[in-house]
PDB file of C-alpha atoms in Angstrom:
ATOM      1  CA  MET B   1      75.328 121.200  44.471  1.00 47.00           C
ATOM      2  CA  ASN B   2      73.232 119.541  45.767  1.00 51.00           C
ATOM      3  CA  PRO B   3      73.554 120.760  50.424  1.00 52.00           C
ATOM      4  CA  ASN B   4      71.902 117.310  50.595  1.00 54.00           C
ATOM      5  CA  ASN B   5      74.522 115.476  49.065  1.00 58.00           C
ATOM      6  CA  ASP B   6      77.311 117.429  51.275  1.00 58.00           C
ATOM      7  CA  GLU B   7      76.089 116.778  53.730  1.00 59.00           C
ATOM      8  CA  ASN B   8      76.237 113.147  53.407  1.00 59.00           C
ATOM      9  CA  ILE B   9      79.113 112.464  52.192  1.00 64.00           C
ATOM     10  CA  LYS B  10      80.648 114.594  55.811  1.00 64.00           C
ATOM     11  CA  GLU B  11      78.586 112.261  57.822  1.00 65.00           C
ATOM     12  CA  GLU B  12      80.050 109.170  55.759  1.00 69.00           C
ATOM     13  CA  GLU B  13      83.441 110.710  56.447  1.00 70.00           C
ATOM     14  CA  ILE B  14      82.253 111.197  60.339  1.00 69.00           C
ATOM     15  CA  VAL B  15      81.529 107.934  60.470  1.00 64.00           C
ATOM     16  CA  ALA B  16      84.480 106.722  58.577  1.00 68.00           C
ATOM     17  CA  GLN B  17      86.272 108.081  61.243  1.00 66.00           C
ATOM     18  CA  ALA B  18      84.731 106.529  64.064  1.00 64.00           C
ATOM     19  CA  ASN B  19      84.687 103.529  62.182  1.00 66.00           C
ATOM     20  CA  ASP B  20      88.794 103.305  62.152  1.00 67.00           C
ATOM     21  CA  LYS B  21      88.226 104.457  65.699  1.00 62.00           C
ATOM     22  CA  LEU B  22      87.051 101.911  67.033  1.00 57.00           C
ATOM     23  CA  ASN B  23      88.832  99.140  65.313  1.00 60.00           C
ATOM     24  CA  GLU B  24      92.120 101.665  66.576  1.00 58.00           C
ATOM     25  CA  VAL B  25      90.702 100.449  70.184  1.00 52.00           C
ATOM     26  CA  ASN B  26      90.351  96.969  69.736  1.00 50.00           C
ATOM     27  CA  PHE B  27      92.937  96.095  68.147  1.00 51.00           C
ATOM     28  CA  GLU B  28      94.369  97.285  71.584  1.00 50.00           C
ATOM     29  CA  GLN B  29      92.058  95.632  73.612  1.00 52.00           C
ATOM     30  CA  GLU B  30      92.954  92.334  71.831  1.00 51.00           C
ATOM     31  CA  ILE B  31      97.191  92.874  71.646  1.00 53.00           C
ATOM     32  CA  GLU B  32      96.973  93.325  75.456  1.00 53.00           C
ATOM     33  CA  ASP B  33      94.593  90.304  76.338  1.00 56.00           C
ATOM     34  CA  THR B  34      96.179  87.810  74.091  1.00 57.00           C
ATOM     35  CA  SER B  35      99.914  89.417  75.976  1.00 58.00           C
ATOM     36  CA  LYS B  36      97.681  87.777  79.561  1.00 61.00           C
ATOM     37  CA  ILE B  37      97.205  84.339  78.415  1.00 61.00           C
ATOM     38  CA  LYS B  38      99.719  82.323  80.339  1.00 66.00           C
ATOM     39  CA  PHE B  39      99.501  78.395  79.578  1.00 65.00           C
ATOM     40  CA  LYS B  40      98.738  75.842  81.688  1.00 72.00           C
ATOM     41  CA  PHE B  41     100.429  72.873  80.683  1.00 75.00           C
ATOM     42  CA  THR B  42      98.903  68.942  82.356  1.00 81.00           C
ATOM     43  CA  ILE B  43     101.753  66.537  83.586  1.00 88.00           C
ATOM     44  CA  ALA B  44     100.136  64.263  80.149  1.00 87.00           C
ATOM     45  CA  GLU B  45     100.691  66.852  77.901  1.00 89.00           C
ATOM     46  CA  ILE B  46     104.544  66.911  79.307  1.00 90.00           C
ATOM     47  CA  VAL B  47     105.120  63.450  79.008  1.00 93.00           C
ATOM     48  CA  TRP B  48     103.294  63.219  75.277  1.00 93.00           C
ATOM     49  CA  TYR B  49     105.728  66.299  74.173  1.00 93.00           C
ATOM     50  CA  SER B  50     108.600  64.567  75.262  1.00 95.00           C
ATOM     51  CA  ILE B  51     107.107  61.170  73.521  1.00 96.00           C
ATOM     52  CA  PHE B  52     107.029  62.882  70.524  1.00 96.00           C
ATOM     53  CA  GLY B  53     110.139  65.084  70.848  1.00 96.00           C
ATOM     54  CA  VAL B  54     112.208  61.506  71.268  1.00 97.00           C
ATOM     55  CA  ILE B  55     110.516  59.443  68.017  1.00 96.00           C
ATOM     56  CA  PHE B  56     111.332  63.586  66.050  1.00 97.00           C
ATOM     57  CA  LEU B  57     114.762  63.102  67.344  1.00 97.00           C
ATOM     58  CA  THR B  58     115.553  59.736  66.511  1.00 96.00           C
ATOM     59  CA  GLY B  59     113.928  59.989  63.741  1.00 96.00           C
ATOM     60  CA  LEU B  60     116.449  62.470  63.057  1.00 96.00           C
ATOM     61  CA  ILE B  61     119.797  61.220  63.778  1.00 95.00           C
ATOM     62  CA  LEU B  62     118.945  57.909  61.906  1.00 93.00           C
ATOM     63  CA  GLY B  63     117.934  59.895  59.189  1.00 93.00           C
ATOM     64  CA  ILE B  64     121.490  61.763  58.942  1.00 92.00           C
ATOM     65  CA  LEU B  65     123.245  57.881  59.671  1.00 90.00           C
ATOM     66  CA  GLY B  66     121.529  57.046  56.684  1.00 88.00           C
ATOM     67  CA  CYS B  67     122.489  59.414  55.054  1.00 87.00           C
ATOM     68  CA  TYR B  68     126.553  59.455  55.762  1.00 86.00           C
ATOM     69  CA  ALA B  69     126.141  55.189  55.255  1.00 82.00           C
ATOM     70  CA  TYR B  70     125.188  56.106  51.905  1.00 80.00           C
ATOM     71  CA  ASN B  71     127.196  58.405  50.556  1.00 79.00           C
ATOM     72  CA  ILE B  72     129.610  59.445  52.220  1.00 74.00           C
ATOM     73  CA  SER B  73     131.275  55.842  53.499  1.00 62.00           C
ATOM     74  CA  ASN B  74     132.652  52.502  52.575  1.00 67.00           C
ATOM     75  CA  ILE B  75     129.466  50.074  53.325  1.00 64.00           C
ATOM     76  CA  SER B  76     131.932  47.078  53.405  1.00 67.00           C
ATOM     77  CA  ASN B  77     134.596  48.377  56.185  1.00 76.00           C
ATOM     78  CA  ASP B  78     131.438  51.028  57.721  1.00 79.00           C
ATOM     79  CA  PRO B  79     129.979  50.530  61.330  1.00 84.00           C
ATOM     80  CA  VAL B  80     127.404  52.935  60.691  1.00 83.00           C
ATOM     81  CA  ALA B  81     126.723  50.771  57.442  1.00 81.00           C
ATOM     82  CA  GLN B  82     126.575  47.837  59.265  1.00 82.00           C
ATOM     83  CA  ALA B  83     124.406  48.780  62.173  1.00 84.00           C
ATOM     84  CA  MET B  84     122.049  49.727  59.620  1.00 84.00           C
ATOM     85  CA  ILE B  85     122.411  45.615  57.915  1.00 83.00           C
ATOM     86  CA  GLN B  86     122.539  44.054  61.548  1.00 86.00           C
ATOM     87  CA  PHE B  87     119.085  46.485  61.613  1.00 85.00           C
ATOM     88  CA  SER B  88     117.235  44.852  58.357  1.00 85.00           C
ATOM     89  CA  VAL B  89     118.531  40.971  60.184  1.00 88.00           C
ATOM     90  CA  PHE B  90     117.322  42.825  64.239  1.00 89.00           C
ATOM     91  CA  LEU B  91     113.826  43.180  62.185  1.00 85.00           C
ATOM     92  CA  LYS B  92     114.059  40.048  59.799  1.00 88.00           C
ATOM     93  CA  ARG B  93     113.802  42.048  56.716  1.00 85.00           C
ATOM     94  CA  SER B  94     115.183  39.595  54.068  1.00 84.00           C
ATOM     95  CA  SER B  95     116.065  44.165  52.221  1.00 83.00           C
ATOM     96  CA  VAL B  96     117.732  46.345  54.175  1.00 81.00           C
ATOM     97  CA  LEU B  97     116.339  48.787  55.909  1.00 83.00           C
ATOM     98  CA  ASP B  98     117.577  52.631  54.259  1.00 86.00           C
ATOM     99  CA  TRP B  99     117.463  54.792  57.367  1.00 87.00           C
ATOM    100  CA  ARG B 100     116.525  57.496  55.160  1.00 90.00           C
ATOM    101  CA  ILE B 101     113.321  57.142  55.017  1.00 91.00           C
ATOM    102  CA  PHE B 102     113.479  55.414  58.299  1.00 91.00           C
ATOM    103  CA  GLY B 103     113.180  58.203  59.905  1.00 94.00           C
ATOM    104  CA  SER B 104     112.296  60.714  57.869  1.00 94.00           C
ATOM    105  CA  GLU B 105     109.656  57.945  58.845  1.00 95.00           C
ATOM    106  CA  LEU B 106     109.950  58.074  62.307  1.00 95.00           C
ATOM    107  CA  MET B 107     110.043  62.175  62.141  1.00 96.00           C
ATOM    108  CA  VAL B 108     106.365  62.400  59.859  1.00 97.00           C
ATOM    109  CA  ILE B 109     104.440  60.418  63.010  1.00 96.00           C
ATOM    110  CA  ALA B 110     106.202  62.676  65.765  1.00 97.00           C
ATOM    111  CA  MET B 111     104.863  65.694  63.993  1.00 96.00           C
ATOM    112  CA  VAL B 112     101.507  64.373  63.155  1.00 96.00           C
ATOM    113  CA  GLY B 113     101.136  63.047  66.819  1.00 96.00           C
ATOM    114  CA  PHE B 114     103.286  66.218  67.884  1.00 94.00           C
ATOM    115  CA  ILE B 115     100.755  68.188  66.185  1.00 94.00           C
ATOM    116  CA  ILE B 116      96.940  66.277  67.537  1.00 94.00           C
ATOM    117  CA  THR B 117      98.357  66.099  71.485  1.00 91.00           C
ATOM    118  CA  THR B 118      99.080  70.653  70.959  1.00 88.00           C
ATOM    119  CA  ILE B 119      95.744  70.329  68.853  1.00 88.00           C
ATOM    120  CA  ILE B 120      93.496  68.138  72.077  1.00 87.00           C
ATOM    121  CA  TYR B 121      95.280  70.428  74.824  1.00 84.00           C
ATOM    122  CA  MET B 122      94.518  74.352  73.618  1.00 83.00           C
ATOM    123  CA  ASN B 123      90.619  72.588  72.576  1.00 76.00           C
ATOM    124  CA  LYS B 124      90.903  71.874  76.896  1.00 77.00           C
ATOM    125  CA  PHE B 125      92.447  74.973  77.373  1.00 73.00           C
ATOM    126  CA  VAL B 126      90.238  76.931  74.900  1.00 72.00           C
ATOM    127  CA  LYS B 127      86.767  75.442  76.711  1.00 76.00           C
ATOM    128  CA  GLU B 128      88.615  76.074  80.025  1.00 77.00           C
ATOM    129  CA  LYS B 129      89.159  79.778  79.421  1.00 77.00           C
ATOM    130  CA  ALA B 130      85.122  79.867  78.053  1.00 77.00           C
ATOM    131  CA  SER B 131      83.867  78.400  80.903  1.00 81.00           C
ATOM    132  CA  LYS B 132      85.850  80.370  83.278  1.00 82.00           C
ATOM    133  CA  LYS B 133      84.791  84.138  81.144  1.00 81.00           C
ATOM    134  CA  LYS B 134      81.084  82.972  81.476  1.00 81.00           C
ATOM    135  CA  TYR B 135      81.472  82.370  85.132  1.00 79.00           C
ATOM    136  CA  ASN B 136      82.882  85.713  85.280  1.00 81.00           C
ATOM    137  CA  GLU B 137      80.467  87.651  83.930  1.00 80.00           C
ATOM    138  CA  ARG B 138      76.747  85.476  85.187  1.00 79.00           C
ATOM    139  CA  LEU B 139      78.801  86.588  88.542  1.00 74.00           C
ATOM    140  CA  GLU B 140      79.107  90.255  87.503  1.00 77.00           C
ATOM    141  CA  ILE B 141      75.251  90.600  86.617  1.00 74.00           C
ATOM    142  CA  LEU B 142      74.203  89.029  90.297  1.00 71.00           C
ATOM    143  CA  MET B 143      76.759  91.638  91.499  1.00 72.00           C
ATOM    144  CA  ASN B 144      74.904  93.641  89.166  1.00 71.00           C
ATOM    145  CA  SER B 145      71.541  92.437  90.533  1.00 70.00           C
ATOM    146  CA  ASP B 146      72.141  92.111  94.251  1.00 65.00           C
ATOM    147  CA  LEU B 147      73.604  96.584  94.300  1.00 64.00           C
ATOM    148  CA  ALA B 148      70.617  97.606  92.249  1.00 63.00           C
ATOM    149  CA  SER B 149      68.145  95.407  95.035  1.00 69.00           C
ATOM    150  CA  LEU B 150      70.163  96.794  97.499  1.00 65.00           C
ATOM    151  CA  ASP B 151      69.674 100.280  96.031  1.00 66.00           C
ATOM    152  CA  GLU B 152      66.103  99.730  95.838  1.00 68.00           C
ATOM    153  CA  GLN B 153      65.991  98.289  99.146  1.00 70.00           C
ATOM    154  CA  GLU B 154      67.504 102.161 100.633  1.00 72.00           C
ATOM    155  CA  SER B 155      65.595 103.991  98.563  1.00 74.00           C
ATOM    156  CA  LEU B 156      62.811 102.435  99.335  1.00 72.00           C
ATOM    157  CA  GLU B 157      63.884 103.280 103.565  1.00 76.00           C
ATOM    158  CA  LYS B 158      64.804 106.413 102.823  1.00 75.00           C
ATOM    159  CA  GLU B 159      60.972 106.941 101.137  1.00 76.00           C
ATOM    160  CA  LYS B 160      59.284 105.492 103.908  1.00 75.00           C
ATOM    161  CA  GLU B 161      61.790 107.660 106.496  1.00 77.00           C
ATOM    162  CA  LYS B 162      60.294 111.022 104.223  1.00 75.00           C
ATOM    163  CA  GLN B 163      56.508 109.728 104.510  1.00 76.00           C
ATOM    164  CA  ALA B 164      57.133 108.771 108.541  1.00 75.00           C
ATOM    165  CA  SER B 165      58.852 112.588 109.148  1.00 76.00           C
ATOM    166  CA  LYS B 166      55.960 114.216 107.223  1.00 73.00           C
ATOM    167  CA  GLU B 167      53.029 112.822 109.297  1.00 66.00           C
TER     168      GLU B 167
END
C-alpha cells in the first residue's frame, strides 16, 4: 500500500467530518433564525385577505347550495332552486346560472387573489428585512472602524507619553 494514499484517505475523512459539523451548525442557526421571524401585517394586507376570504366563503356557500339544489331537492318546489332561478333572472340570463360552477369560479378567483396578495406583501417583507440587515452591517462596520481608530489614537497617545517620559 502507498502511505501517501492512506494519508489522503485520512485527510478526506477529516474534511468530510468537519463539513458535516459545519452543516449541522449552519442548520441549527437557520432554525433559530426562522423561529425569530415575526410578520408584520399592514392594514391594507388584512383588508385584502378579508375581501378574498369573503369571496371564497361566498363561493363555497354557493357551491354547496348548488349541489343541494341539483342533487337533493325537487327543483320545482325548493326555495334554493327558486332562488337560483331568480338570481339568473336578476342577471338577465336566458339560462339558469349553475351555482356549483359559479361558486367554484368565485373560489378560484379568491384563491388567486389571496396568493397574489401573499406574494406582494411577502416581497415587501423580504425587502424590508434585507434593508435592515444591510443597515445593521454598515452600522457594525462603522462602529468597528471607530473602535479601531480609537485604539490607534490611544496607542499613539501612549507612545507619545512614553517618548515624553524618556526625554
